GROMACS .gro file of C-alpha atoms in nm:
model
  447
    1UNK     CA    1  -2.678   4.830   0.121
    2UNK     CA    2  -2.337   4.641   0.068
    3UNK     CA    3  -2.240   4.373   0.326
    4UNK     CA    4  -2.016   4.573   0.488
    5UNK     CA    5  -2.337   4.672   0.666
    6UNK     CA    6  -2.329   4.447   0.964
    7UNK     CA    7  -2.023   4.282   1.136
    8UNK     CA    8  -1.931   3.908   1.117
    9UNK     CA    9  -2.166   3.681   1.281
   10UNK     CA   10  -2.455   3.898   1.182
   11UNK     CA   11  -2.705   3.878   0.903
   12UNK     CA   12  -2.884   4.217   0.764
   13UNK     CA   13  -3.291   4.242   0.768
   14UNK     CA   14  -3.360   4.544   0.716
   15UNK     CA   15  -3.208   4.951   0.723
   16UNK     CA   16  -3.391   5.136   1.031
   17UNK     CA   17  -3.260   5.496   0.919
   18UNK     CA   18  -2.953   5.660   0.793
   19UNK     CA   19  -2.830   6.015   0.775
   20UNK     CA   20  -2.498   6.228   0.697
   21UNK     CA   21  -2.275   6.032   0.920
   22UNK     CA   22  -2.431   5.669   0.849
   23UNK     CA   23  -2.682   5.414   0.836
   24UNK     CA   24  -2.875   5.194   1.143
   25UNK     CA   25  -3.009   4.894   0.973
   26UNK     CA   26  -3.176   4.577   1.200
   27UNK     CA   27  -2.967   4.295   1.222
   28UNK     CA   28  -2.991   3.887   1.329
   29UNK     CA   29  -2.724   3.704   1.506
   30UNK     CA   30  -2.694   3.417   1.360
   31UNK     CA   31  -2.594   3.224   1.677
   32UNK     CA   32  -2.819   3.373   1.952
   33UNK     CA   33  -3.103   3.469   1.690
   34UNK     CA   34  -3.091   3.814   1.868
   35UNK     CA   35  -3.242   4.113   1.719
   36UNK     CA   36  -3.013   4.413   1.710
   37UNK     CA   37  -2.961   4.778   1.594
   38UNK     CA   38  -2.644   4.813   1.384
   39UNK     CA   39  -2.494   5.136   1.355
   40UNK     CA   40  -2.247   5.168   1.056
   41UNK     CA   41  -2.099   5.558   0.969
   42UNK     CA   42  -2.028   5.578   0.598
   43UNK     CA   43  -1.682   5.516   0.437
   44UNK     CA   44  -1.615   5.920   0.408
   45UNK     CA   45  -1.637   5.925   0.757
   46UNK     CA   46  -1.475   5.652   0.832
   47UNK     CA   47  -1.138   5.856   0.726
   48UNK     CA   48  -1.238   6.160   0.916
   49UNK     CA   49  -1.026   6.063   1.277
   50UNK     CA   50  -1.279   6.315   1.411
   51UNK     CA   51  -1.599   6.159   1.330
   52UNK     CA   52  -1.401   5.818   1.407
   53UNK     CA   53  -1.344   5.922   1.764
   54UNK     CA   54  -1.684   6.048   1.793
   55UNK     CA   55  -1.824   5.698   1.711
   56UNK     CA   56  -1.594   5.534   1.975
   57UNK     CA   57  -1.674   5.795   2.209
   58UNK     CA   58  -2.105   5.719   2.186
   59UNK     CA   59  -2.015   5.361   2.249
   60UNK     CA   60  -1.813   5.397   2.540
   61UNK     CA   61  -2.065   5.686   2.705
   62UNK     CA   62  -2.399   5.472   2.642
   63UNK     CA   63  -2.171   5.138   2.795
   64UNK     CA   64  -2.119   5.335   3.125
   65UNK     CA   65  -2.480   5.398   3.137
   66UNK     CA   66  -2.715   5.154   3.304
   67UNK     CA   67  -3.031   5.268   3.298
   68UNK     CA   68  -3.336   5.074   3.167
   69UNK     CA   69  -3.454   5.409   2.985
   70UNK     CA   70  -3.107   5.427   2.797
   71UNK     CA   71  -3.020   5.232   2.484
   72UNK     CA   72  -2.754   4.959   2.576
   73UNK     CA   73  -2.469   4.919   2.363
   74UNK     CA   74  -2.340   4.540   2.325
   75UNK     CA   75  -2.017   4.592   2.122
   76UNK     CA   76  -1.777   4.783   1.864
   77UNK     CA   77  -1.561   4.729   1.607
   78UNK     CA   78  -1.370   4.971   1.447
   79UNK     CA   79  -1.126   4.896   1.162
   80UNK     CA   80  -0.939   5.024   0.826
   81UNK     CA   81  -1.275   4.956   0.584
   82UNK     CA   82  -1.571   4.964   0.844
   83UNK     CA   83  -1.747   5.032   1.193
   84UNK     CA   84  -2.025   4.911   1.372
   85UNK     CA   85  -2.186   4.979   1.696
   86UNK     CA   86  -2.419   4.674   1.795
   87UNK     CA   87  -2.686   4.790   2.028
   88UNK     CA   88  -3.015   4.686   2.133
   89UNK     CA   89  -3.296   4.705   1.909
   90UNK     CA   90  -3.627   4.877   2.050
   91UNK     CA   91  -3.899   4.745   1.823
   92UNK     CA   92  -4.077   5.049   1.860
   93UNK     CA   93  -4.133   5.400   1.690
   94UNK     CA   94  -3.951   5.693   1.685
   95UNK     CA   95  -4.142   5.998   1.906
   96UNK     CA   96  -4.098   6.206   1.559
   97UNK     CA   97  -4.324   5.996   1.377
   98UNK     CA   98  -4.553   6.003   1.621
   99UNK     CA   99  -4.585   6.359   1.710
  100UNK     CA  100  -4.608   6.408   1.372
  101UNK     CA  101  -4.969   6.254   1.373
  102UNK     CA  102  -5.055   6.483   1.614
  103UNK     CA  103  -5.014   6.555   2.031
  104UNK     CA  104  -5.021   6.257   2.235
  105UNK     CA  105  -5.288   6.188   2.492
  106UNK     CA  106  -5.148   6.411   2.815
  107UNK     CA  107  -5.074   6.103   3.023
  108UNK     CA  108  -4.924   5.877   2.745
  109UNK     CA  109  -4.683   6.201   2.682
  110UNK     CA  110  -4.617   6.159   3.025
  111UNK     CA  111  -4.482   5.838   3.060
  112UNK     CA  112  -4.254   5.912   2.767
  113UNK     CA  113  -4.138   6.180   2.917
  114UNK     CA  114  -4.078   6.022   3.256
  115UNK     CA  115  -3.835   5.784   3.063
  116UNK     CA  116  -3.659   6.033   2.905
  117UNK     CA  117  -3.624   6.234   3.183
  118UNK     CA  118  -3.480   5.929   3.346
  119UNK     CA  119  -3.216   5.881   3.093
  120UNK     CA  120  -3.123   6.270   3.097
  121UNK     CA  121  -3.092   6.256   3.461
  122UNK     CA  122  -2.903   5.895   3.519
  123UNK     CA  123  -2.681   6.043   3.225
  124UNK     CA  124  -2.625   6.412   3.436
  125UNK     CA  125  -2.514   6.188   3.740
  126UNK     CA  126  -2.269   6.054   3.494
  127UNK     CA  127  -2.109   6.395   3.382
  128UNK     CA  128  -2.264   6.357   3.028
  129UNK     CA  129  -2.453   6.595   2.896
  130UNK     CA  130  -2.646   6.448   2.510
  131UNK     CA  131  -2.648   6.775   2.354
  132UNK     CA  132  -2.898   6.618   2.051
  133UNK     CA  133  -3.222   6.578   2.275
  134UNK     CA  134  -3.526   6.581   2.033
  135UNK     CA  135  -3.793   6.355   1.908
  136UNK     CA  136  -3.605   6.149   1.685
  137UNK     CA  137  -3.365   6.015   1.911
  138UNK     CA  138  -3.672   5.888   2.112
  139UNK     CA  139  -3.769   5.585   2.082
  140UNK     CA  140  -4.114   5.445   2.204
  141UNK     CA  141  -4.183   5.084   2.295
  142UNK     CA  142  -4.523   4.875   2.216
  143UNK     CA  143  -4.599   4.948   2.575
  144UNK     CA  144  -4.597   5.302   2.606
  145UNK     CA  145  -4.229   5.333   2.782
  146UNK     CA  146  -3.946   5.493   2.572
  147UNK     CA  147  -3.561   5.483   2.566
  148UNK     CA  148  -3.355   5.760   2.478
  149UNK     CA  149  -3.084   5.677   2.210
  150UNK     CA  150  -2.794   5.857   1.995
  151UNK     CA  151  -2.515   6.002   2.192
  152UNK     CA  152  -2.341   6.076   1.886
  153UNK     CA  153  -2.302   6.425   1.975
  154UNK     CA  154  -2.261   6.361   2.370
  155UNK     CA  155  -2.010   6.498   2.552
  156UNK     CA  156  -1.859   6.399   2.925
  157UNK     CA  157  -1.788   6.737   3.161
  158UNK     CA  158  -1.540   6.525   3.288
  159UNK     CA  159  -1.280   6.525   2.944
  160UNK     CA  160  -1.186   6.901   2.877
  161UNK     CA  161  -1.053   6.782   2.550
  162UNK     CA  162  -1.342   6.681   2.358
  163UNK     CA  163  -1.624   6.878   2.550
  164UNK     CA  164  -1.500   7.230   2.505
  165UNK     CA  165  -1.695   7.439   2.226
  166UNK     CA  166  -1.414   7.569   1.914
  167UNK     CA  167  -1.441   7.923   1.901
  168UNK     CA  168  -1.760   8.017   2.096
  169UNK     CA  169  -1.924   7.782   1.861
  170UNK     CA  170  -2.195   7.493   1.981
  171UNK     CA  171  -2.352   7.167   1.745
  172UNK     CA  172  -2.715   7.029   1.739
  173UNK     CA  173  -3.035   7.038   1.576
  174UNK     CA  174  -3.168   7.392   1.497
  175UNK     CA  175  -3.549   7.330   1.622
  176UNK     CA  176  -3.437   7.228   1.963
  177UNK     CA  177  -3.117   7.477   2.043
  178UNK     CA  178  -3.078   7.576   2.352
  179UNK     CA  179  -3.102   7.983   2.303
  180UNK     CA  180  -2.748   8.031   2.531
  181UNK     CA  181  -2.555   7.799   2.287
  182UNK     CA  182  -2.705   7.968   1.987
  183UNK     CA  183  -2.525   8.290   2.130
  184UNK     CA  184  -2.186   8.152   2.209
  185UNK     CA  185  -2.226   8.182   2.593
  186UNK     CA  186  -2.098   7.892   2.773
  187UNK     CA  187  -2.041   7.538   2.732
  188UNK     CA  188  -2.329   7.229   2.723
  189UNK     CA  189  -2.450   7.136   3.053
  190UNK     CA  190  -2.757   6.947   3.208
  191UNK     CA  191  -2.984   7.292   3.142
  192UNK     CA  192  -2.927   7.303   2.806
  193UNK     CA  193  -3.021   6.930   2.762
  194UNK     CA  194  -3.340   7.058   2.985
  195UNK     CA  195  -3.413   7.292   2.735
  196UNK     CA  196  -3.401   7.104   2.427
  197UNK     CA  197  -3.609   6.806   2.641
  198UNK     CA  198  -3.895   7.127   2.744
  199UNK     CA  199  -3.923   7.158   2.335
  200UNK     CA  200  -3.975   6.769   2.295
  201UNK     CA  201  -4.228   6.772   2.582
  202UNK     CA  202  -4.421   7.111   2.401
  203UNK     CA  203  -4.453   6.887   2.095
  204UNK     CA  204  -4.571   6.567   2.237
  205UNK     CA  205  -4.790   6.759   2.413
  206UNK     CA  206  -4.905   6.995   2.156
  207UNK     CA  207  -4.777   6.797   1.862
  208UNK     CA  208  -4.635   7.141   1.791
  209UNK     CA  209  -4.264   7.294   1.812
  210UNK     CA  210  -4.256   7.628   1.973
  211UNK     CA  211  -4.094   7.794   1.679
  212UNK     CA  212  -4.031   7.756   1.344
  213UNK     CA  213  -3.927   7.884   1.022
  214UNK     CA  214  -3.788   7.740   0.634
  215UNK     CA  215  -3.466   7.772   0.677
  216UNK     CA  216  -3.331   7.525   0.947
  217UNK     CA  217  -3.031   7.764   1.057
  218UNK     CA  218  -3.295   8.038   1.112
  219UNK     CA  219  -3.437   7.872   1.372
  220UNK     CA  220  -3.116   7.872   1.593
  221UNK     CA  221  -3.180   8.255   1.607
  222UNK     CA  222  -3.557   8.243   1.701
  223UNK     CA  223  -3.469   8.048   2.002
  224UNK     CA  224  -3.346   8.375   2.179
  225UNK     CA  225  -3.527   8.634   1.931
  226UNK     CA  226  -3.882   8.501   2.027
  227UNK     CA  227  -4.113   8.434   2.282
  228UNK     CA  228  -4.260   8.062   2.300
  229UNK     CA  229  -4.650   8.075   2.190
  230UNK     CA  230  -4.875   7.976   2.486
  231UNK     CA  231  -4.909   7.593   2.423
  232UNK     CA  232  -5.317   7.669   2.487
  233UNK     CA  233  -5.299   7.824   2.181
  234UNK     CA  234  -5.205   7.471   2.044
  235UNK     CA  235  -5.416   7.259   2.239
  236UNK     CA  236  -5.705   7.377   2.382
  237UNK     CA  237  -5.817   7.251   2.730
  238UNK     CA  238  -5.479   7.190   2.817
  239UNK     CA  239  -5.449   7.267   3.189
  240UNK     CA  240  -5.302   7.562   3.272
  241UNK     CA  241  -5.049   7.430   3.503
  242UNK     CA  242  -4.912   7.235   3.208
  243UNK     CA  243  -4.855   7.562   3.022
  244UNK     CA  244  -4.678   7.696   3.295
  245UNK     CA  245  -4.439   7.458   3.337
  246UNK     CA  246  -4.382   7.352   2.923
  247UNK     CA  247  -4.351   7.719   2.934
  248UNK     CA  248  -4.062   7.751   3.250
  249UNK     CA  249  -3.890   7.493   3.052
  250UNK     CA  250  -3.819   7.747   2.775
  251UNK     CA  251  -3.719   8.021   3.001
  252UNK     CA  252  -3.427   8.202   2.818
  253UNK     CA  253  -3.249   8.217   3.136
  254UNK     CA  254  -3.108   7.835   3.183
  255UNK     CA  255  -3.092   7.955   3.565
  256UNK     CA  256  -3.485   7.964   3.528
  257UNK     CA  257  -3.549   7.633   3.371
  258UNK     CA  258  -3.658   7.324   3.535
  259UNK     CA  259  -3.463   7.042   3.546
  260UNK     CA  260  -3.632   6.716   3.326
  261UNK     CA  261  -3.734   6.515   3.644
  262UNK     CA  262  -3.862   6.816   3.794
  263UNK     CA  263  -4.036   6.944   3.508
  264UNK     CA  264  -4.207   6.562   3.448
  265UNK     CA  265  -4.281   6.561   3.802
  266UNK     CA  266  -4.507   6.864   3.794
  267UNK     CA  267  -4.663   6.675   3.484
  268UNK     CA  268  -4.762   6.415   3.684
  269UNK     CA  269  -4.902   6.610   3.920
  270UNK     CA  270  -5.162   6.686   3.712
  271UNK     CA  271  -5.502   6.454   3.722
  272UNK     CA  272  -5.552   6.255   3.426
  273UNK     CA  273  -5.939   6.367   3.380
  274UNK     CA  274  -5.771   6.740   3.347
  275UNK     CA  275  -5.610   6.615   2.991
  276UNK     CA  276  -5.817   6.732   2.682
  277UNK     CA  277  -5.897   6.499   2.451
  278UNK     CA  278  -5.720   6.479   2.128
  279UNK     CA  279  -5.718   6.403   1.777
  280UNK     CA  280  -5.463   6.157   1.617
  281UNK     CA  281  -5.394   6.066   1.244
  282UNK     CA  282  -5.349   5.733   1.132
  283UNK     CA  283  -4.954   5.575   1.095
  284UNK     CA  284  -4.808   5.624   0.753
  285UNK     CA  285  -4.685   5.326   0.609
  286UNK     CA  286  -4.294   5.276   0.730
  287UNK     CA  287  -4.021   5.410   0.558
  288UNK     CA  288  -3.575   5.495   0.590
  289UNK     CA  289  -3.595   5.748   0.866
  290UNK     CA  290  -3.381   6.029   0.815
  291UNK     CA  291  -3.221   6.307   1.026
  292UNK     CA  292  -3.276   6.609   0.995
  293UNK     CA  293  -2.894   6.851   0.937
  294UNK     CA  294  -2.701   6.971   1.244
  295UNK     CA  295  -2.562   7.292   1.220
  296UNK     CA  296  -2.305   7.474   1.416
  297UNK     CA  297  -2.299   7.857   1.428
  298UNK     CA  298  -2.015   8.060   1.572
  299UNK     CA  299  -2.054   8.326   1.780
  300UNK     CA  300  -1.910   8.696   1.661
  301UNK     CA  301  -1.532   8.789   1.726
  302UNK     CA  302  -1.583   9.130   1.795
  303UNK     CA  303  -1.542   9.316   2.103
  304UNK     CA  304  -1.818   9.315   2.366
  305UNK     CA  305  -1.891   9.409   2.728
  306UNK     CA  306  -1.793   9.113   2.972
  307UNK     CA  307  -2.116   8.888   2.979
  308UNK     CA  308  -2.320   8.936   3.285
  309UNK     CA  309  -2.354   8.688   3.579
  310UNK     CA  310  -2.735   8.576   3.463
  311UNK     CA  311  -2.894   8.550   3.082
  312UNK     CA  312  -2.935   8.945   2.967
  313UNK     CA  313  -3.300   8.970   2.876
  314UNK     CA  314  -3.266   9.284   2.740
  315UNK     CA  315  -2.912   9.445   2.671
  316UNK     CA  316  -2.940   9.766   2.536
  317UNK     CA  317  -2.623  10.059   2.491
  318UNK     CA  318  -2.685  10.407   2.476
  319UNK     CA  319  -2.449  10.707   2.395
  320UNK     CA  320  -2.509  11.065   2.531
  321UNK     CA  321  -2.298  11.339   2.583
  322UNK     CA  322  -2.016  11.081   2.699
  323UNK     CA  323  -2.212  10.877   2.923
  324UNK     CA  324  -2.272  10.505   2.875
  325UNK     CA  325  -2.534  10.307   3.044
  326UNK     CA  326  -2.550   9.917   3.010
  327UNK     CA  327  -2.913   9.832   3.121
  328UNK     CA  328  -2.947   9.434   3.229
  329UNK     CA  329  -3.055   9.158   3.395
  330UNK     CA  330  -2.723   9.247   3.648
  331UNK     CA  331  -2.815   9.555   3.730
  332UNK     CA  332  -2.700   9.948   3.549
  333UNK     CA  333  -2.371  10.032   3.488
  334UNK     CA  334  -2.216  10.370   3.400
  335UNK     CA  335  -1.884  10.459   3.245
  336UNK     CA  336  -1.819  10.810   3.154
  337UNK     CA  337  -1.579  10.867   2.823
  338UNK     CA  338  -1.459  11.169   2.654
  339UNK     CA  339  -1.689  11.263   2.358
  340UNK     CA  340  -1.565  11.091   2.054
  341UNK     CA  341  -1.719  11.083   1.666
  342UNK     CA  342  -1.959  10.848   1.661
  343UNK     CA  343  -1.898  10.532   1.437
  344UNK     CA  344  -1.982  10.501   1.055
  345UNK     CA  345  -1.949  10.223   0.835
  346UNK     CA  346  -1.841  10.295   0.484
  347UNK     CA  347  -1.843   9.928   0.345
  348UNK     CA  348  -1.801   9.617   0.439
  349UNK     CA  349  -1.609   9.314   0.253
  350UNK     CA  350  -1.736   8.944   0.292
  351UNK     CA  351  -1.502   8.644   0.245
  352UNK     CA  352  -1.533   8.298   0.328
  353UNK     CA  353  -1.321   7.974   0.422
  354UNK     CA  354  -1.289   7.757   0.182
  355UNK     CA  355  -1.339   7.980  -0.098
  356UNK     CA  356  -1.512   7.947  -0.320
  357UNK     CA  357  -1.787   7.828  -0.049
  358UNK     CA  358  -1.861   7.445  -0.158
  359UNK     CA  359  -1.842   7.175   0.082
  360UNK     CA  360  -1.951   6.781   0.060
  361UNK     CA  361  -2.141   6.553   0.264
  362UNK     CA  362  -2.125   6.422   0.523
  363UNK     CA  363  -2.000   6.735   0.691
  364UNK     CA  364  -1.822   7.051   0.624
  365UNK     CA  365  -1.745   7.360   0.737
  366UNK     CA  366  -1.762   7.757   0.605
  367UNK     CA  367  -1.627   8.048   0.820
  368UNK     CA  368  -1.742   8.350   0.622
  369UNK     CA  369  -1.552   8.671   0.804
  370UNK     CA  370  -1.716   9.029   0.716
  371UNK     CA  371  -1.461   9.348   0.741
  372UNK     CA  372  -1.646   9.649   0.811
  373UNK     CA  373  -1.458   9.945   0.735
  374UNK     CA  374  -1.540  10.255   0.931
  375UNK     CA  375  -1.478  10.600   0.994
  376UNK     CA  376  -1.292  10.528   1.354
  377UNK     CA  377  -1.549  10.660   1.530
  378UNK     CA  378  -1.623  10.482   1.890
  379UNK     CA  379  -1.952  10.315   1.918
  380UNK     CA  380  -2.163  10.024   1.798
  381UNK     CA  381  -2.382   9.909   1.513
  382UNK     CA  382  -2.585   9.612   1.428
  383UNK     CA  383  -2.512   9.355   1.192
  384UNK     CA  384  -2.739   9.090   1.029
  385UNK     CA  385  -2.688   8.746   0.931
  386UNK     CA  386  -2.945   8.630   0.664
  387UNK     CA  387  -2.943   8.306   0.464
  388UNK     CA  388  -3.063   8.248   0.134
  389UNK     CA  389  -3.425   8.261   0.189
  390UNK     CA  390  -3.412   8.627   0.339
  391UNK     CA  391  -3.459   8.481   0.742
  392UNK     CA  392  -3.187   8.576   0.975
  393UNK     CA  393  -2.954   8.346   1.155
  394UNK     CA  394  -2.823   8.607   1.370
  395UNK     CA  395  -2.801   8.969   1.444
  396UNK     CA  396  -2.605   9.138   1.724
  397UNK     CA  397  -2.413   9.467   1.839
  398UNK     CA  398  -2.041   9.489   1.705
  399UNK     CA  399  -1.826   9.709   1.880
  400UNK     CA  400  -1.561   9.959   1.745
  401UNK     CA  401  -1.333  10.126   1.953
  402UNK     CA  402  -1.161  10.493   1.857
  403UNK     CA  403  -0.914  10.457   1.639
  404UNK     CA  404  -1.039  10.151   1.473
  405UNK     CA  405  -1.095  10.157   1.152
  406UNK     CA  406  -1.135   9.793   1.079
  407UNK     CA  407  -1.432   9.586   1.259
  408UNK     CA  408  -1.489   9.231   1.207
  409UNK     CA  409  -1.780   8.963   1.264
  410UNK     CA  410  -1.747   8.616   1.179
  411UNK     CA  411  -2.008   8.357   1.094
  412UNK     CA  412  -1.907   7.976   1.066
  413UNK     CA  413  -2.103   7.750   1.016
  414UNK     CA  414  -2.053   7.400   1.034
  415UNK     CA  415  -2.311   7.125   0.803
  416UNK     CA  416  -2.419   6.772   0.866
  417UNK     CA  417  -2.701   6.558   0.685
  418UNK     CA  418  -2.843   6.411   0.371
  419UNK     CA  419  -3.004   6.796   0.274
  420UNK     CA  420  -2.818   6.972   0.023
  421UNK     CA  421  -2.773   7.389   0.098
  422UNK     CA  422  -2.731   7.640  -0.175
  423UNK     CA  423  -2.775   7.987  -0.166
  424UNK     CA  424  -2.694   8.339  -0.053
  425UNK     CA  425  -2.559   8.407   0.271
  426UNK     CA  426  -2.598   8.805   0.334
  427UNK     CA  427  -2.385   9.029   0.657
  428UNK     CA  428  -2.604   9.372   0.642
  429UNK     CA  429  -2.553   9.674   0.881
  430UNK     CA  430  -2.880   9.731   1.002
  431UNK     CA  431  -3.038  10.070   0.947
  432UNK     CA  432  -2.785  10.160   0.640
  433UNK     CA  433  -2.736   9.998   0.256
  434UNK     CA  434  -2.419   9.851   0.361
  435UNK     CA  435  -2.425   9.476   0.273
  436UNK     CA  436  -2.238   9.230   0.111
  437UNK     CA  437  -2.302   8.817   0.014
  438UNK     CA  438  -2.151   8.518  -0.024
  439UNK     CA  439  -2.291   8.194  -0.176
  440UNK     CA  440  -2.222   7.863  -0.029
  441UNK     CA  441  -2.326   7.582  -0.153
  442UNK     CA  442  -2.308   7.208   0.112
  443UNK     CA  443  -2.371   6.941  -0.184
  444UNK     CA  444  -2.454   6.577  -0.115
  445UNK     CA  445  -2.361   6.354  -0.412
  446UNK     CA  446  -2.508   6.060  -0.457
  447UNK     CA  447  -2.313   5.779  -0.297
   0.00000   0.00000   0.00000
């Protein structure tokens, strides 16, 4: 760690974690003799005017916060060679270390929760949604009570100009996306934060994630392929009415979905002699924490139906003899066409943005577009997303319309974190031997 580290008047003790965008080390002010977090992002980004205004734009959010479940920022300084965000230091543990010793006792979860939900709800009143809820941006105190840090990727409803998605595309961490997001339907708001906060709660609960998978960008796609396991199956002797409600949390339907206070509160509800007992490993010795990659994922450019007023739980389009019938969540609609030659696809040709597909930590970004060419039939098809170990990141209906002999679905996808990526990314039309790939590689050289 250079000395660049920590700003003047500070002395370094020791580096808390660090990721793709930077480093949080513990610092001493030498006048006050005040322990504080230091947040530094690395030189690369430090030229990015992006990432730079994302940095100011965390500091100033988590300074118009005052809640005592939030962390508080004490000052910035951005220049040419460095930035640092001085906040306060919470000698405690991240919730990710300790959920990954197992669940925690059903009213110690609680009371973490209960500060979270705090922070998620003074921050709502606000206009600022955090986008990045999970585990690791949890940070529990000696005494049980947590804060809620990181609003690196936070947005404010209020600014149009930095809260607006790019391209029906949405940023955070895979395991806790918010299945609406993953899908390219509407912006961030305070349900999606309550979904991602109904995954932390499963965990620390069940010390458990609802879903999972080796690839970290096939888990954005299991968030609306899959159904949630019941958390008894995690737990057993976990009340039912804690089920129910982890369980609500993770409706696909953000309409459905409890808010965090609301979901807490029916938490508490619950007597503390209904709470199984549980089994706990012992603390590893401490080490660098480190993030795990964001991801961004794009949603399709090709022609669809107008989305309906709630989530579709089941969207399904059937052709016969000129009639159309869109069965959903809305209701049925019918459309009646003249009979036209259904739609074949002949082949399909993958390219990607930058080519060839290489990009470099910190962060980068691939758009790979697939060009199906048909037979200009009307109708839809199917096309899978896989990456390279065979799971899929996404899968949807592509539309053609008669006529058209050129359909197109797009995939970006944008990288963050210390993880290199290299592999295969494969666009298949389901149900046929049309497929094409594309490597991309997202290499992290040693700094």
């Amino acid at each position: 760690m250079d000395e660049g580290a920590v700003p003047a008047g500070y002395e370094l003790v020791r580096v808390l974690g660090a990721g793709g965008f930077g480093e949080v080390v513990l610092a001493r002010h030498t006048a006050l003799h005040r322990m504080v977090a230091v947040k530094r992002i690395h030189a690369v980004a430090l030229a990015d005017a992006d990432s730079v205004a994302r940095f100011r734009r965390e500091a100033k959010l988590l300074a118009s916060l005052d809640c005592p479940s939030v962390v508080r920022v004490y000052d910035l300084t951005v220049g040419t060679r460095q930035a640092h965000l001085v906040m306060e230091y919470v000698p405690g543990e991240a919730l990710s270390d300790i959920v990954a010793r197992g669940p925690l006792p059903g009213p110690e979860a609680v009371r973490v929760l209960r500060d979270v939900a705090d922070a998620l709800t003074t921050a709502a009143g606000h206009g600022i949604v955090h986008r990045d809820v999970k585990p690791h941006n949890v940070f529990v105190l000696p005494d049980g009570h947590a804060k809620l840090g990181d609003f690196g990727l936070a947005r404010a409803v209020s600014d149009p100009s930095v809260f607006r998605t790019d391209a029906a595309s949405a940023i955070g961490t895979p395991a806790y996306f918010p299945p609406e997001l993953g899908l390219g339907q509407g912006e961030p708001d305070a349900r999606s934060d309550a979904y991602s906060f109904a995954i932390v709660a499963y965990e620390a609960l069940t010390g458990r994630r609802p879903y999972d998978a080796p690839d970290a960008l096939a888990l954005i796609s299991a968030h609306w392929r899959l159904e949630p396991p019941d958390p008894r199956s995690l737990l057993p002797g976990l009340p039912a009415k804690a089920a129910n409600v982890l369980l609500a949390g993770l409706a696909k339907d953000p309409a459905d979905r409890p808010l965090p206070d609301e979901l807490v509160a029916r938490l508490e509800a619950i007597p503390t002699s209904a709470w199984p007992a549980v089994e706990r490993r012992p603390a590893p010795p401490r080490a660098t924490q480190r993030s795990a990659p964001t991801v961004r994922v794009e949603a399709p450019t090709a022609p669809a139906p107008p989305p309906p007023r709630r989530w579709p739980r089941r969207r399904v389009l059937v052709g016969a003899a000129g009639l159309a019938v869109l069965l959903g969540v809305g209701g049925v609609a019918w459309a009646t066409h003249r009979p036209a030659p259904a739609v074949t696809v002949d082949s399909v040709r993958l390219t990607s943005d930058p080519d060839p597909a290489s990009v470099v930590c910190p962060d980068g970004t691939v758009r790979l577009d697939a060009a199906f060419a048909t037979n200009g039939g009307a109708g839809a098809f199917t096309v899978r997303w896989t990456g390279p170990d065979g799971t899929t990141l996404s899968e949807r209906r592509v539309a053609g319309r008669s006529g058209q002999h050129t359909v197109r679905s797009t995939l970006r996808l944008d990288l963050s974190g210390p993880r290199p990526i290299t592999g295969d990314v494969t666009v298949a039309v389901v149900g046929s031997d049309v497929r094409a790939s594309r490597a991309v590689r997202y290499r992290c050289p040693s700094r």
